[in-house]
Short mmCIF file of C-alpha atoms in Angstrom, two decimals:
data_model
loop_
_atom_site.label_atom_id
_atom_site.label_comp_id
_atom_site.label_asym_id
_atom_site.label_seq_id
_atom_site.Cartn_x
_atom_site.Cartn_y
_atom_site.Cartn_z
CA MET S 28 -0.02 -0.03 0.06
CA ALA S 29 2.08 2.89 -1.13
CA VAL S 30 1.48 6.43 -0.11
CA SER S 31 2.97 9.67 -0.99
CA SER S 32 3.16 11.59 2.01
CA THR S 33 2.52 11.22 5.93
CA SER S 34 -1.14 12.31 5.78
CA HIS S 35 -2.11 11.01 2.63
CA GLY S 36 -0.92 7.59 3.61
CA LEU S 37 -2.83 8.09 7.23
CA LEU S 38 -5.98 8.66 5.31
CA SER S 39 -5.34 5.39 3.06
CA LEU S 40 -4.49 3.28 5.61
CA LEU S 41 -7.61 4.34 7.85
CA LEU S 42 -9.78 3.57 4.90
CA LEU S 43 -8.24 0.21 4.57
CA ILE S 44 -9.04 -0.54 7.95
CA LEU S 45 -12.41 0.78 8.03
CA ILE S 46 -13.27 -1.57 5.41
CA HIS S 47 -11.81 -4.71 7.05
CA LEU S 48 -13.53 -3.56 10.55
CA LEU S 49 -17.04 -3.15 8.69
CA ILE S 50 -16.57 -6.88 7.26
CA PHE S 51 -15.29 -8.06 10.68
CA LEU S 52 -18.55 -6.58 12.59
CA HIS S 53 -21.14 -7.56 9.81
CA CYS S 54 -20.00 -11.31 9.29
CA PRO S 55 -22.89 -13.73 10.78
CA THR S 56 -21.79 -15.98 13.67
CA HIS S 57 -22.23 -18.81 11.19
CA VAL S 58 -20.08 -19.73 8.35
CA ALA S 59 -19.65 -16.91 6.04
CA ALA S 60 -20.47 -17.95 2.51
CA THR S 61 -17.48 -16.21 0.78
CA THR S 62 -14.94 -16.54 3.32
CA GLY S 63 -15.72 -19.28 5.60
CA ILE S 64 -15.25 -16.97 8.69
CA ARG S 65 -16.98 -18.13 11.83
CA LEU S 66 -17.43 -15.74 14.85
CA GLY S 67 -18.63 -16.11 18.15
CA ILE S 68 -17.98 -14.74 21.71
CA ILE S 69 -16.30 -16.79 24.72
CA ARG S 70 -19.29 -17.80 26.71
CA LYS S 71 -18.09 -18.48 30.59
CA PRO S 72 -14.92 -16.71 31.19
CA SER S 73 -13.39 -16.30 34.64
CA PRO S 74 -14.36 -13.23 36.24
CA ASN S 75 -10.63 -12.56 36.81
CA VAL S 76 -9.31 -12.93 33.12
CA ALA S 77 -9.71 -10.89 30.38
CA ILE S 78 -12.53 -11.23 27.96
CA PHE S 79 -11.60 -11.78 24.32
CA ARG S 80 -14.08 -12.49 21.35
CA GLU S 81 -13.45 -15.44 19.01
CA ALA S 82 -11.24 -14.58 16.13
CA PRO S 83 -12.37 -15.67 12.74
CA ALA S 84 -10.91 -18.84 11.12
CA PHE S 85 -9.56 -17.58 7.75
CA GLN S 86 -8.90 -20.15 5.04
CA ASN S 87 -6.04 -20.63 2.60
CA MET S 88 -6.45 -19.69 -0.94
CA ASP S 89 -6.14 -22.22 -3.67
CA VAL S 90 -2.72 -20.99 -4.57
CA CYS S 91 -1.52 -22.32 -1.13
CA GLU S 92 -1.57 -26.16 -1.72
CA HIS S 93 2.38 -26.31 -2.20
CA ALA S 94 3.23 -23.31 0.20
CA GLU S 95 6.00 -23.67 2.56
CA LYS S 96 4.99 -23.26 6.39
CA ILE S 97 5.74 -20.11 7.89
CA HIS S 98 7.23 -20.14 11.50
CA ILE S 99 6.46 -17.12 13.86
CA ALA S 100 7.90 -16.42 17.12
CA MET S 101 6.43 -14.34 19.97
CA THR S 102 6.58 -13.93 23.69
CA LEU S 103 3.58 -14.51 25.60
CA ASP S 104 2.91 -12.59 28.86
CA SER S 105 -0.43 -11.61 30.48
CA ASN S 106 0.49 -7.78 30.46
CA TYR S 107 0.99 -7.82 26.71
CA LEU S 108 -1.84 -10.48 25.97
CA ARG S 109 -3.95 -8.14 24.46
CA GLY S 110 -1.24 -6.80 22.14
CA THR S 111 -0.61 -10.25 21.22
CA MET S 112 -3.97 -11.27 20.12
CA ALA S 113 -3.96 -8.09 17.81
CA ALA S 114 -0.93 -9.20 16.41
CA VAL S 115 -1.84 -12.69 15.79
CA LEU S 116 -5.18 -11.22 14.20
CA SER S 117 -3.67 -9.00 11.86
CA ILE S 118 -1.23 -11.68 10.74
CA LEU S 119 -3.82 -14.17 9.69
CA GLN S 120 -6.06 -11.77 8.53
CA HIS S 121 -3.95 -10.55 5.58
CA SER S 122 -2.17 -13.51 4.81
CA THR S 123 -3.21 -15.25 1.55
CA CYS S 124 -2.36 -18.64 3.20
CA PRO S 125 -3.18 -18.61 7.27
CA GLU S 126 -3.45 -22.02 7.71
CA ILE S 127 0.18 -22.48 7.03
CA VAL S 128 1.08 -20.15 9.72
CA GLU S 129 2.63 -21.72 12.86
CA PHE S 130 3.20 -19.68 15.76
CA HIS S 131 5.91 -20.51 18.60
CA PHE S 132 5.20 -18.59 21.70
CA LEU S 133 7.85 -18.17 24.31
CA TRP S 134 7.07 -17.35 28.11
CA ALA S 135 8.82 -16.63 31.42
CA ARG S 136 6.07 -18.59 33.63
CA PHE S 137 2.99 -20.87 33.25
CA GLU S 138 -0.19 -18.76 33.10
CA PRO S 139 -3.04 -21.13 32.31
CA GLU S 140 -5.34 -18.41 31.93
CA VAL S 141 -3.49 -16.86 29.03
CA LEU S 142 -3.11 -20.10 27.38
CA SER S 143 -6.87 -20.79 27.72
CA ASN S 144 -7.67 -17.35 25.98
CA ILE S 145 -5.01 -18.03 23.27
CA LYS S 146 -7.11 -21.41 22.73
CA SER S 147 -10.48 -19.97 23.10
CA THR S 148 -10.04 -16.79 21.20
CA PHE S 149 -7.92 -18.53 18.02
CA PRO S 150 -9.70 -22.38 18.26
CA TYR S 151 -7.90 -23.09 14.86
CA LEU S 152 -4.62 -21.81 15.55
CA LYS S 153 -1.46 -23.88 15.11
CA PHE S 154 0.77 -22.97 17.93
CA ASN S 155 3.65 -24.41 20.32
CA VAL S 156 4.45 -22.92 23.57
CA TYR S 157 7.91 -23.37 25.22
CA ARG S 158 9.06 -22.04 28.54
CA PHE S 159 12.02 -19.65 28.76
CA ASP S 160 13.97 -20.24 31.70
CA SER S 161 14.55 -16.70 33.25
CA LYS S 162 17.62 -18.21 35.18
CA ARG S 163 19.46 -18.16 31.93
CA VAL S 164 19.77 -14.27 32.03
CA ARG S 165 20.14 -14.15 35.93
CA GLY S 166 23.25 -12.12 36.47
CA LYS S 167 23.26 -10.72 33.03
CA ILE S 168 20.60 -7.99 32.85
CA SER S 169 21.55 -4.47 33.68
CA LYS S 170 19.05 -1.80 34.67
CA SER S 171 18.10 -0.07 31.56
CA ILE S 172 16.16 3.38 30.97
CA ARG S 173 12.77 1.55 31.32
CA GLN S 174 11.47 -1.16 33.51
CA ALA S 175 10.02 -2.98 30.80
CA LEU S 176 13.29 -3.72 29.03
CA ASP S 177 14.69 -5.42 32.10
CA GLN S 178 12.19 -8.05 32.21
CA PRO S 179 13.99 -11.48 31.61
CA LEU S 180 11.24 -12.37 28.81
CA ASN S 181 12.75 -9.24 26.99
CA TYR S 182 16.04 -11.12 26.35
CA ALA S 183 14.37 -14.45 25.30
CA ARG S 184 14.91 -13.76 21.77
CA ILE S 185 18.47 -13.96 22.17
CA TYR S 186 18.02 -17.64 23.36
CA LEU S 187 15.32 -18.25 20.59
CA ALA S 188 17.64 -20.99 18.34
CA ASP S 189 18.07 -22.68 21.84
CA ILE S 190 14.36 -23.22 22.65
CA ILE S 191 12.33 -24.01 19.43
CA PRO S 192 12.74 -27.40 17.89
CA VAL S 193 15.89 -28.16 15.79
CA ASP S 194 14.11 -28.88 12.50
CA VAL S 195 12.68 -25.49 12.71
CA LYS S 196 15.40 -23.83 10.35
CA ARG S 197 13.76 -20.24 9.84
CA VAL S 198 11.90 -18.15 12.37
CA LEU S 199 10.28 -15.09 11.86
CA TYR S 200 10.51 -12.91 15.20
CA LEU S 201 7.97 -10.18 16.06
CA ASP S 202 7.28 -8.25 19.04
CA SER S 203 3.59 -8.16 20.62
CA ASP S 204 3.06 -4.40 20.00
CA LEU S 205 2.59 -4.62 16.25
CA VAL S 206 0.11 -5.20 13.49
CA VAL S 207 0.67 -6.46 10.03
CA VAL S 208 -1.22 -4.96 7.29
CA ASP S 209 0.27 -6.97 4.42
CA ASP S 210 0.85 -10.86 3.59
CA VAL S 211 3.30 -11.85 6.00
CA ALA S 212 4.86 -14.40 3.24
CA LYS S 213 6.38 -11.45 1.67
CA LEU S 214 8.68 -11.03 4.63
CA TRP S 215 9.09 -14.64 5.26
CA LYS S 216 10.66 -15.22 1.82
CA VAL S 217 12.99 -12.47 2.05
CA ASP S 218 16.53 -13.68 0.54
CA LEU S 219 18.93 -13.71 3.64
CA GLN S 220 21.82 -13.81 1.15
CA GLY S 221 23.68 -15.88 3.67
CA LYS S 222 23.23 -13.89 6.39
CA VAL S 223 21.86 -14.93 9.94
CA LEU S 224 19.49 -12.11 10.07
CA ALA S 225 17.47 -9.80 7.97
CA ALA S 226 15.77 -6.75 9.14
CA PRO S 227 14.91 -3.07 8.52
CA GLU S 228 18.00 -0.99 8.75
CA TYR S 229 18.10 2.69 9.73
CA CYS S 230 21.51 4.19 8.73
CA HIS S 231 20.29 7.84 9.00
CA ALA S 232 20.12 6.96 12.98
CA ASN S 233 22.86 8.25 15.26
CA PHE S 234 24.66 4.90 16.05
CA THR S 235 27.14 6.19 18.60
CA GLN S 236 24.10 7.08 20.73
CA TYR S 237 23.47 3.41 21.81
CA PHE S 238 26.47 3.12 23.43
CA THR S 239 28.06 5.18 26.50
CA GLU S 240 31.23 7.40 26.33
CA SER S 241 32.83 4.42 28.33
CA PHE S 242 32.34 2.19 25.42
CA TRP S 243 33.69 4.57 22.80
CA SER S 244 36.39 5.77 24.91
CA ASP S 245 37.88 2.36 25.33
CA ASN S 246 40.74 1.28 22.92
CA GLU S 247 39.60 -2.36 22.49
CA MET S 248 35.65 -2.06 22.79
CA SER S 249 35.88 1.10 20.27
CA LYS S 250 37.53 -1.34 17.54
CA THR S 251 34.31 -3.59 17.69
CA PHE S 252 32.38 -2.22 14.39
CA GLU S 253 35.81 -1.92 12.38
CA GLY S 254 35.46 -3.88 8.74
CA ARG S 255 31.68 -3.14 9.36
CA ASN S 256 29.46 -0.22 8.30
CA PRO S 257 27.03 -0.62 11.48
CA CYS S 258 23.35 0.85 11.35
CA TYR S 259 20.71 0.64 13.68
CA PHE S 260 17.88 -2.21 13.36
CA ASN S 261 14.99 -2.91 15.42
CA THR S 262 14.74 -6.35 17.01
CA GLY S 263 11.07 -6.46 17.42
CA VAL S 264 11.01 -7.64 13.34
CA MET S 265 13.48 -10.06 12.45
CA VAL S 266 13.79 -12.95 10.21
CA VAL S 267 16.38 -15.20 11.59
CA ASP S 268 18.18 -18.35 10.14
CA VAL S 269 18.20 -20.06 13.53
CA ASP S 270 20.24 -22.94 11.90
CA LYS S 271 23.21 -20.79 11.17
CA TRP S 272 22.48 -18.92 14.49
CA ARG S 273 23.11 -22.40 16.26
CA GLN S 274 26.12 -22.77 14.29
CA GLY S 275 27.61 -19.58 14.80
CA GLY S 276 27.28 -19.81 18.58
CA TYR S 277 25.46 -16.06 18.45
CA THR S 278 23.94 -16.70 21.67
CA LYS S 279 27.26 -17.06 23.50
CA LYS S 280 28.60 -13.90 21.80
CA MET S 281 25.87 -11.92 23.06
CA GLU S 282 25.95 -13.35 26.41
CA GLU S 283 29.65 -12.21 26.52
CA TRP S 284 28.41 -8.58 25.74
CA MET S 285 25.86 -9.02 28.46
CA LEU S 286 28.53 -9.67 30.98
CA VAL S 287 30.67 -6.60 29.93
CA GLN S 288 27.72 -4.44 30.37
CA LYS S 289 27.62 -5.51 34.05
CA GLN S 290 31.12 -4.57 34.75
CA LYS S 291 31.51 -1.45 32.62
CA ARG S 292 27.87 -0.05 31.85
CA ILE S 293 28.25 0.22 27.96
CA TYR S 294 24.86 0.70 26.94
CA HIS S 295 21.24 1.50 28.18
CA LEU S 296 18.66 -0.11 26.29
CA GLY S 297 18.13 -3.69 27.48
CA SER S 298 18.55 -6.58 24.78
CA LEU S 299 18.76 -4.53 21.82
CA PRO S 300 22.68 -3.36 22.22
CA PRO S 301 23.93 -6.98 22.27
CA PHE S 302 22.23 -7.60 19.02
CA LEU S 303 23.86 -4.52 17.75
CA LEU S 304 27.44 -5.18 19.06
CA VAL S 305 27.36 -8.48 17.33
CA LEU S 306 25.39 -7.90 14.08
CA ALA S 307 25.11 -4.50 13.25
CA GLY S 308 26.75 -4.04 9.69
CA ASP S 309 26.35 -7.86 9.14
CA ILE S 310 22.67 -8.33 8.37
CA THR S 311 20.36 -8.39 5.21
CA ALA S 312 18.48 -5.18 5.10
CA VAL S 313 14.72 -5.43 4.51
CA HIS S 314 12.53 -2.72 3.07
CA HIS S 315 11.68 -0.26 5.86
CA ARG S 316 7.77 -0.77 4.86
CA TRP S 317 8.20 -3.86 7.30
CA ASN S 318 8.99 -1.92 10.28
CA GLN S 319 7.24 1.36 10.62
CA HIS S 320 8.40 1.47 14.08
CA GLY S 321 8.58 4.02 17.25
CA LEU S 322 4.72 4.62 17.09
CA GLY S 323 4.92 4.32 20.82
CA GLY S 324 6.72 7.31 21.16
CA ASP S 325 10.27 7.39 22.96
CA ASN S 326 11.43 5.23 26.02
CA LEU S 327 10.83 7.92 28.75
CA GLU S 328 7.49 9.75 27.70
CA GLY S 329 6.01 7.92 24.91
CA LYS S 330 4.74 10.88 23.18
CA CYS S 331 2.58 10.81 20.05
CA ARG S 332 4.54 10.22 16.52
CA SER S 333 3.23 10.51 12.99
CA LEU S 334 3.56 7.99 10.24
CA HIS S 335 6.69 8.37 8.22
CA PRO S 336 6.19 8.96 4.53
CA GLY S 337 6.28 5.52 2.35
CA PRO S 338 4.58 2.21 1.95
CA ILE S 339 3.43 0.40 4.99
CA SER S 340 3.26 -3.39 5.66
CA LEU S 341 3.76 -3.36 9.34
CA LEU S 342 2.86 -0.82 12.05
CA HIS S 343 5.00 -1.11 15.55
CA TRP S 344 4.30 0.53 18.73
CA SER S 345 7.87 0.50 19.81
CA GLY S 346 8.31 2.86 22.80
CA LYS S 347 6.64 3.36 25.97
CA GLY S 348 3.27 4.02 24.64
CA LYS S 349 1.16 1.01 23.74
CA PRO S 350 -2.04 1.53 21.98
CA TRP S 351 -4.57 -0.26 23.87
CA LEU S 352 -3.57 1.49 27.21
CA ARG S 353 -3.81 4.91 25.35
CA LEU S 354 -7.04 4.04 24.05
CA ASP S 355 -8.46 2.92 27.33
CA SER S 356 -7.24 6.12 29.17
CA ARG S 357 -9.26 7.98 26.52
CA LYS S 358 -6.11 9.79 25.38
CA PRO S 359 -5.15 7.96 22.30
CA CYS S 360 -2.86 9.32 19.65
CA THR S 361 -3.99 9.35 16.03
CA VAL S 362 -1.89 6.04 14.90
CA ASP S 363 -3.29 4.24 17.70
CA HIS S 364 -6.77 4.18 15.85
CA LEU S 365 -5.02 2.06 13.19
CA TRP S 366 -4.47 -0.59 15.93
CA ALA S 367 -7.95 -0.37 17.32
CA PRO S 368 -9.70 -2.85 14.42
CA TYR S 369 -7.95 -5.64 15.67
CA ASP S 370 -8.35 -5.43 19.39
CA LEU S 371 -10.40 -8.55 20.39
CA TYR S 372 -10.67 -7.34 23.74
CA ARG S 373 -14.21 -6.89 25.50
CA SER S 374 -14.09 -5.64 29.33
CA SER S 375 -16.91 -7.05 31.29
CA ALA S 376 -18.76 -3.83 30.62
CA HIS S 377 -18.79 -4.80 26.69
CA TYR S 378 -19.63 -8.63 27.21
CA PHE S 379 -22.47 -9.93 25.55
CA GLU S 380 -23.76 -13.46 25.19
CA GLU S 381 -24.52 -14.62 21.64
#
C-alpha cells in the first residue's frame, strides 16, 4: 500500500482498516458464504480473566496447496496479551495462506489463563508454547532506561535458537506491540543472502548514541565495528536463520557482551545493544515498510508520533506508549486508531452473550 506523504498514507490506511472493520463486524456468527469465517463470543470466562471475542477462522486460497510453512515466534505474557491477540489476528487476516502459519510462543512463567485465552480466541490456530528459563539471564541483565526492557522475557529472543525445535530452520520473530497490514509471506520469503538475520536497517540514525562514552573511549571496545558499516536495526521484527545462528554460536557471543555490560556499563537499552554489537553491519537489509516503528513514542515519555512517509506493511508501537493503554485512557494518539480494529478485547462492561 504505497503512500506519497504522511497525511495521505494515514487517510489511505484508515480507509483500508475501516473496510476490514465493517466486514469483521457484519459477518454472521455462522460460516460466511464467501470467506468461511466463523465468529463467536467466549461464553463463560473467569471474572478475573480478560474477555476476548473469538477470532475469525481464515482459510487458505487455492494457491496455497504447496506453500511452505511459516514459523512465527513471539513472547507470551499476560501484561501484553491484548497486544499479542491483535498481532496474531492481523497476521492471519492479511495472509494469503493463513493455515500454513505456525506460532511459537515463549513464556517465562506458566499462566494457564493466558493459554486458555489463546485457545478460545483462536481455536483453529497452530501453535506451540515453550518455557524460557529466566535463570539463563540471571546476573546478566543490567538496569536500563525503562523497566519493561529489564524483564527476562525481553531477552528470550537471544535464546530463540536454543528453545524452538531443531527441525525449524527459519523463524520470523515479532514483538507483541505491532500489527501486520500485508501478507506476512512476503517478509518470510526474504533472501537472507547467507546472513544469519534480516531486518529493516536505519543508517540515518546516530549509531553512537546506543552506547556510552565508556564504550567509545575504550581502545579495544571502540574497535568492535571495524570492517563493518554498522546501522541501527529494531529487534522487534527479524527474520532469523536459526540453524546458522546455532552453528555460529551467536547466543554465546551476545551473552559475553551482557557480562561486559554488568562490569562497565556500556549501553542503556536492554536486549537491543547485544544484537547491535554482534550483528550491526552484517545483516540483510529489509524494506522499511516492514517496520514502521517508534509509534509508541520514546522510552521515557511515549509522546505521540506520526507515520513516516512511504509504503506500510507493518505498524510497530515500539517505545513507552502502547495503543491499548492509550485508547483505554481516552487519550489516544492518531496512529492508535489504526491498531483498534484488530483489538479483540472486551471488558466486562462490553460483554454480551451470543
